[in-house]
Structures are given as C-alpha cells and as structure tokens.
Coordinates of N, CA and C in Angstrom, one line a residue:
Y1 N 7.0 86.7 158.5 CA 7.7 86.6 158.9 C 8.5 87.8 159.7
Q2 N 8.5 89.0 158.9 CA 8.8 90.4 158.8 C 8.3 90.7 160.2
S3 N 7.2 90.5 160.4 CA 6.8 91.2 161.6 C 7.6 91.1 163.3
Y4 N 8.0 89.8 163.0 CA 8.8 89.5 164.2 C 10.7 89.4 163.9
Q5 N 10.8 89.5 162.7 CA 12.3 89.4 162.6 C 12.4 90.2 161.4
P6 N 12.4 91.6 161.6 CA 12.5 92.6 160.5 C 13.9 93.1 159.8
I7 N 14.5 92.4 160.3 CA 16.2 92.7 159.4 C 16.2 91.3 158.3
F8 N 16.3 90.2 159.4 CA 16.4 88.7 158.1 C 15.3 88.8 157.2
W9 N 13.9 88.9 157.5 CA 12.7 88.7 156.5 C 12.5 89.7 155.9
R10 N 13.4 90.8 155.8 CA 12.8 92.2 155.7 C 12.3 92.4 153.9
N11 N 11.2 92.5 153.5 CA 10.9 92.6 152.1 C 11.5 93.8 151.5
A12 N 12.5 93.7 150.2 CA 12.5 94.8 149.6 C 11.4 95.6 149.0
P13 N 11.7 96.6 148.7 CA 10.9 97.8 148.1 C 10.1 97.5 146.8
D14 N 10.9 96.5 145.9 CA 10.6 96.3 144.5 C 10.6 94.9 144.6
A15 N 9.9 94.2 145.9 CA 9.7 92.8 146.0 C 9.1 92.1 144.9
R16 N 7.7 92.8 144.6 CA 6.8 92.5 143.6 C 7.5 92.1 142.3
E17 N 8.1 93.3 141.8 CA 8.9 93.1 140.4 C 10.0 92.1 140.4
K18 N 10.3 91.9 141.5 CA 11.7 91.0 141.8 C 11.2 89.4 141.9
Q19 N 10.0 89.3 142.4 CA 9.5 87.8 142.7 C 9.0 87.3 141.6
G20 N 8.4 87.9 140.3 CA 7.9 87.2 139.3 C 8.9 86.4 138.5
P21 N 10.3 87.1 138.1 CA 11.2 86.7 137.5 C 12.3 85.4 138.2
F22 N 12.3 85.7 139.7 CA 12.6 84.7 140.5 C 11.9 83.4 140.4
L23 N 10.8 83.5 140.5 CA 10.0 82.3 140.7 C 9.8 81.7 139.1
A24 N 9.9 82.2 138.4 CA 9.8 81.7 136.7 C 11.1 80.9 136.8
R25 N 12.1 81.7 137.0 CA 13.6 80.9 137.1 C 13.7 79.7 137.7
T26 N 13.0 79.7 139.1 CA 12.9 78.5 140.1 C 11.9 77.5 139.4
L27 N 10.8 77.6 139.2 CA 10.1 76.8 138.4 C 10.3 76.0 137.1
R28 N 10.8 76.7 136.4 CA 11.8 76.1 135.4 C 12.7 74.9 135.4
G29 N 13.2 75.2 136.8 CA 14.5 74.4 136.7 C 13.9 72.8 136.9
E30 N 14.8 71.9 136.8 CA 14.5 70.4 136.7 C 14.7 70.1 138.0
S31 N 15.3 70.7 138.9 CA 15.3 70.5 140.5 C 14.1 71.0 141.3
S32 N 13.2 71.4 140.5 CA 12.3 72.2 141.3 C 11.1 71.2 141.5
V33 N 10.3 71.5 142.8 CA 9.1 70.5 143.2 C 8.2 71.7 143.2
A34 N 7.1 71.8 142.6 CA 6.2 73.1 142.7 C 4.9 72.5 142.8
L35 N 4.1 72.7 144.0 CA 2.5 72.4 143.9 C 1.6 73.4 144.5
V36 N 0.4 73.4 143.8 CA -0.4 74.4 144.4 C -1.7 73.7 144.7
H37 N -2.1 74.1 145.9 CA -3.6 73.6 146.1 C -4.9 74.8 145.9
E38 N -5.9 74.4 145.2 CA -6.9 75.3 144.8 C -8.1 74.4 145.2
H39 N -8.8 75.2 145.7 CA -10.1 75.1 146.1 C -11.5 75.8 145.7
A40 N -12.4 75.4 145.0 CA -13.5 76.2 144.4 C -13.2 77.6 143.5
G41 N -12.0 77.5 142.8 CA -11.5 78.2 141.9 C -10.5 79.1 142.6
R42 N -9.9 78.9 143.9 CA -9.4 79.9 144.6 C -8.0 79.0 144.9
V43 N -6.9 79.6 145.0 CA -5.8 79.3 145.6 C -5.6 79.3 147.0
D44 N -5.3 78.3 147.8 CA -5.4 78.6 149.3 C -4.2 78.0 149.7
G45 N -3.2 77.6 148.9 CA -1.8 77.0 149.4 C -0.7 76.6 148.4
F46 N 0.4 76.8 148.6 CA 1.4 76.4 147.6 C 3.0 75.8 148.2
L47 N 3.4 75.2 147.6 CA 4.6 74.7 148.0 C 5.5 74.8 147.0
I48 N 6.8 75.1 147.1 CA 8.0 75.3 146.4 C 9.4 74.6 147.0
G49 N 9.7 73.5 146.4 CA 10.9 72.7 146.9 C 12.1 72.7 145.9
N50 N 13.3 72.6 146.3 CA 14.5 72.7 145.2 C 15.3 71.5 145.8
L51 N 15.6 70.5 144.9 CA 16.2 69.2 145.1 C 17.7 69.6 145.1
V52 N 18.6 69.3 146.4 CA 19.7 69.8 146.6 C 20.6 68.6 147.2
P53 N 21.7 68.5 146.5 CA 22.6 67.5 147.0 C 23.1 68.1 148.1
S54 N 23.8 67.1 149.0 CA 24.4 67.3 150.0 C 26.1 68.2 149.9
P55 N 26.5 69.0 150.5 CA 27.9 69.1 150.4 C 28.7 67.9 150.4
P56 N 29.9 68.1 149.6 CA 30.9 66.7 149.5 C 31.3 66.3 150.8
A57 N 31.2 67.3 151.9 CA 31.9 66.7 153.3 C 31.1 65.9 154.0
F58 N 29.6 65.7 153.7 CA 28.7 65.1 154.5 C 28.7 63.8 153.7
R59 N 28.8 62.5 154.6 CA 28.6 61.1 154.1 C 27.7 60.7 154.9
P60 N 26.8 60.0 154.7 CA 26.5 59.3 153.3 C 25.9 60.6 152.3
A61 N 26.0 60.7 151.2 CA 25.6 61.9 150.4 C 24.4 61.4 150.1
V62 N 23.5 62.8 150.4 CA 21.8 62.5 150.3 C 21.5 63.8 149.3
V63 N 20.1 63.7 148.7 CA 19.6 64.8 148.3 C 18.4 64.9 149.0
T64 N 18.5 66.5 149.1 CA 17.4 67.0 150.1 C 16.3 67.8 149.2
C65 N 15.2 67.6 149.7 CA 13.9 68.7 148.8 C 13.7 69.8 149.8
H66 N 14.6 70.6 149.7 CA 14.6 72.0 150.3 C 13.5 72.8 149.8
V67 N 12.4 72.9 151.2 CA 11.2 73.7 150.7 C 11.4 74.9 151.6
D68 N 11.2 76.2 150.9 CA 11.5 77.2 151.6 C 10.1 78.2 151.3
D69 N 9.6 78.4 150.1 CA 8.4 78.7 149.9 C 7.2 77.9 150.1
F70 N 6.3 78.2 151.2 CA 5.3 77.3 151.5 C 4.6 78.0 152.3
C71 N 3.2 78.1 151.6 CA 2.2 79.3 152.5 C 1.0 78.7 152.1
V72 N 0.0 79.1 152.9 CA -1.3 78.4 153.0 C -2.1 80.1 153.2
A73 N -3.3 80.0 152.6 CA -4.0 81.0 152.5 C -4.5 81.7 154.2
K74 N -4.8 80.8 154.9 CA -5.2 81.0 156.3 C -4.5 80.3 157.4
P75 N -3.8 80.7 158.6 CA -3.2 79.9 159.3 C -3.5 78.7 159.5
E76 N -5.1 78.6 159.7 CA -5.7 77.3 160.5 C -5.7 76.0 159.1
E77 N -5.2 76.6 158.1 CA -5.4 75.4 156.9 C -4.1 74.7 156.9
W78 N -2.9 75.0 157.8 CA -1.7 74.3 157.8 C -1.9 72.8 158.1
S79 N -3.1 72.7 159.1 CA -3.5 71.3 159.5 C -3.9 70.4 158.2
S80 N -4.7 71.1 157.2 CA -5.5 70.3 156.1 C -4.5 70.5 154.8
V81 N -4.6 71.8 154.4 CA -4.1 72.3 152.9 C -2.4 72.0 152.9
G82 N -1.9 72.7 154.2 CA -0.1 72.4 154.2 C 0.1 71.0 154.4
K83 N -0.7 70.3 155.5 CA -0.2 69.0 155.5 C -0.3 68.1 154.2
G84 N -1.4 68.4 153.4 CA -1.6 67.9 152.1 C -0.4 67.9 151.2
L85 N -0.2 69.4 151.1 CA 0.7 69.7 150.0 C 2.1 69.1 150.5
L86 N 2.5 69.1 151.7 CA 3.6 68.5 152.1 C 3.9 66.9 151.9
H87 N 2.6 66.4 152.2 CA 2.6 64.8 152.0 C 2.7 64.7 150.3
I88 N 2.4 65.3 149.4 CA 2.4 64.9 148.2 C 3.9 65.6 147.7
A89 N 4.3 66.4 148.1 CA 5.8 66.8 148.2 C 6.7 65.8 148.3
K90 N 6.6 65.0 149.5 CA 7.3 64.1 149.9 C 7.4 62.9 149.0
R91 N 6.1 62.5 148.4 CA 6.1 61.6 147.6 C 6.7 61.8 146.2
V92 N 6.6 62.9 145.8 CA 7.3 63.3 144.5 C 8.6 63.5 144.6
A93 N 9.1 64.0 145.8 CA 10.7 63.9 146.1 C 10.9 62.4 145.9
K94 N 10.5 61.5 146.7 CA 10.7 60.2 147.0 C 10.9 59.4 145.5
E95 N 9.8 59.8 144.8 CA 9.9 59.3 143.1 C 11.2 59.8 142.7
R96 N 11.9 61.0 143.0 CA 12.9 61.4 142.0 C 14.3 61.1 143.2
D97 N 14.2 59.9 144.0 CA 15.3 59.2 144.7 C 15.9 60.5 145.5
V98 N 14.8 61.2 146.1 CA 15.2 62.0 147.2 C 15.0 61.4 148.7
T99 N 16.1 61.7 149.4 CA 16.1 60.7 150.8 C 15.5 61.7 151.9
Q100 N 15.5 62.7 151.7 CA 14.8 63.8 153.1 C 14.3 64.9 152.5
V101 N 13.3 65.6 153.4 CA 12.7 66.8 153.0 C 13.2 67.8 154.6
A102 N 13.6 69.0 153.9 CA 13.8 70.0 154.9 C 13.1 71.4 154.5
V103 N 12.1 71.6 155.8 CA 11.3 73.0 155.3 C 11.5 73.9 156.3
I104 N 11.5 75.1 155.8 CA 12.1 76.5 156.4 C 10.7 76.9 157.2
C105 N 10.6 77.2 158.6 CA 9.6 77.6 159.4 C 10.0 78.5 160.4
G106 N 9.4 79.8 160.4 CA 9.8 80.9 161.5 C 9.8 80.4 162.7
H107 N 10.3 80.6 163.8 CA 10.2 80.3 165.2 C 8.8 80.6 165.7
L108 N 8.0 81.6 165.4 CA 6.9 81.9 165.9 C 5.7 81.4 165.2
D109 N 5.9 80.6 164.1 CA 4.6 80.2 163.2 C 4.0 78.9 163.8
Q110 N 3.6 79.0 164.8 CA 3.3 77.8 165.6 C 2.0 76.9 165.0
L111 N 1.1 77.0 164.2 CA 0.6 76.4 163.4 C 1.1 75.5 162.2
K112 N 2.1 76.1 161.7 CA 3.2 75.5 160.8 C 3.9 74.6 161.7
R113 N 4.6 74.9 162.5 CA 5.3 74.0 163.6 C 4.7 72.9 163.8
T114 N 3.3 73.0 164.3 CA 2.8 71.8 164.8 C 2.3 70.9 163.6
M115 N 2.2 71.5 162.3 CA 1.8 70.7 161.3 C 3.1 69.8 161.0
L116 N 4.3 70.5 161.1 CA 5.5 69.8 160.5 C 5.6 68.7 161.6
A117 N 5.6 68.9 162.8 CA 5.9 67.7 163.8 C 4.6 67.0 163.7
S118 N 3.4 67.0 163.6 CA 2.5 66.0 163.4 C 2.7 65.0 161.9
A119 N 3.2 65.9 161.1 CA 3.9 65.0 159.8 C 5.3 64.3 159.7
G120 N 5.7 64.3 161.0 CA 7.0 63.5 161.4 C 8.2 64.1 161.4
L121 N 8.6 65.3 160.9 CA 9.5 66.2 160.8 C 10.1 66.7 162.5
T122 N 11.3 66.7 162.1 CA 11.9 67.2 163.3 C 12.9 68.4 163.4
I123 N 13.3 69.1 164.4 CA 14.0 70.2 164.0 C 15.5 69.8 163.8
S124 N 16.0 70.2 162.9 CA 17.4 70.0 162.6 C 18.5 71.1 163.0
S125 N 17.8 72.3 163.0 CA 18.8 73.8 163.2 C 17.8 74.7 163.5
E126 N 18.4 76.0 164.0 CA 17.8 77.0 164.1 C 18.8 78.0 163.4
W127 N 18.3 79.2 163.1 CA 19.3 80.4 162.7 C 18.9 81.3 164.0
W128 N 20.2 82.1 164.3 CA 20.1 83.1 165.4 C 20.7 84.2 164.7
V129 N 19.9 85.2 164.8 CA 20.4 86.5 164.0 C 20.5 87.9 164.8
K130 N 21.5 88.5 164.7 CA 21.7 89.7 165.4 C 22.0 91.0 164.1
A131 N 21.2 92.0 164.2 CA 21.4 93.1 163.3 C 22.5 93.7 163.8
F132 N 23.5 94.4 163.1 CA 24.4 95.5 163.4 C 25.0 96.3 162.6

C-alpha cells in the first residue's frame, strides 16, 4: 500500500527488526486469530485477526474480529487462498462468540476488494489522509 499512500503506509527503516517482536506479542494474545495457508511446502497466505469489543458508547455491544494483517503471495490468489482464509477466520471467530468481522483493505487493492464483496462484506468506512 505504500506505493499509493506513501505517508500513511510508510514502512519504518527498521521494520524487519520491529515486525518479529510485534507479531510474537500479537500471536500470543488470547484475542488473536491467526491462520496460515500453505501449499506444497510454501506459505501462500496468512490472516491475523484481533478480537476487539466495541466501545461503551455503541449499543448493542458486540465483539469484532478486526483483520488488519491479511496477505496472499500473488494477487490472483485472493479469490481462492484469501477467501478460504477469511471463511475459516469467520468460523473460528463465531465459535468464540464474535458477532462480526472487519477487514482492512486499501482503496486500490481491487482484487482483495472484489473477494471481500463476494464473501458478503460491505464497506463500513473509509479513511481520508492528507500529510502536512
């Protein structure tokens, strides 16, 4: 996403060193839903969700599976690998009494957007950004 939104999605120079500990903390958490898809010994997709309660100002109170880290190895795999990972994540979340899923998707990530729509998700909001 950095290629079309270089400020908001900008990678830190030391991102590789920071990513490992961040993921370790995230994956160890009880509110984590983490899935990996592998084919022929090669990881070709993953999804990491976090179960988040709604703020007290919202009623009825719900728990959302917030999916931010969700990737496939090749864009054309969104319709197969990506959709499969999302299906399993929704099932796992539902088993944990979660009532909805929210997936982050860049506005120009058309193949991912198409898959999300085909899976029955709808756009809830958009973030508009201006650097200064």
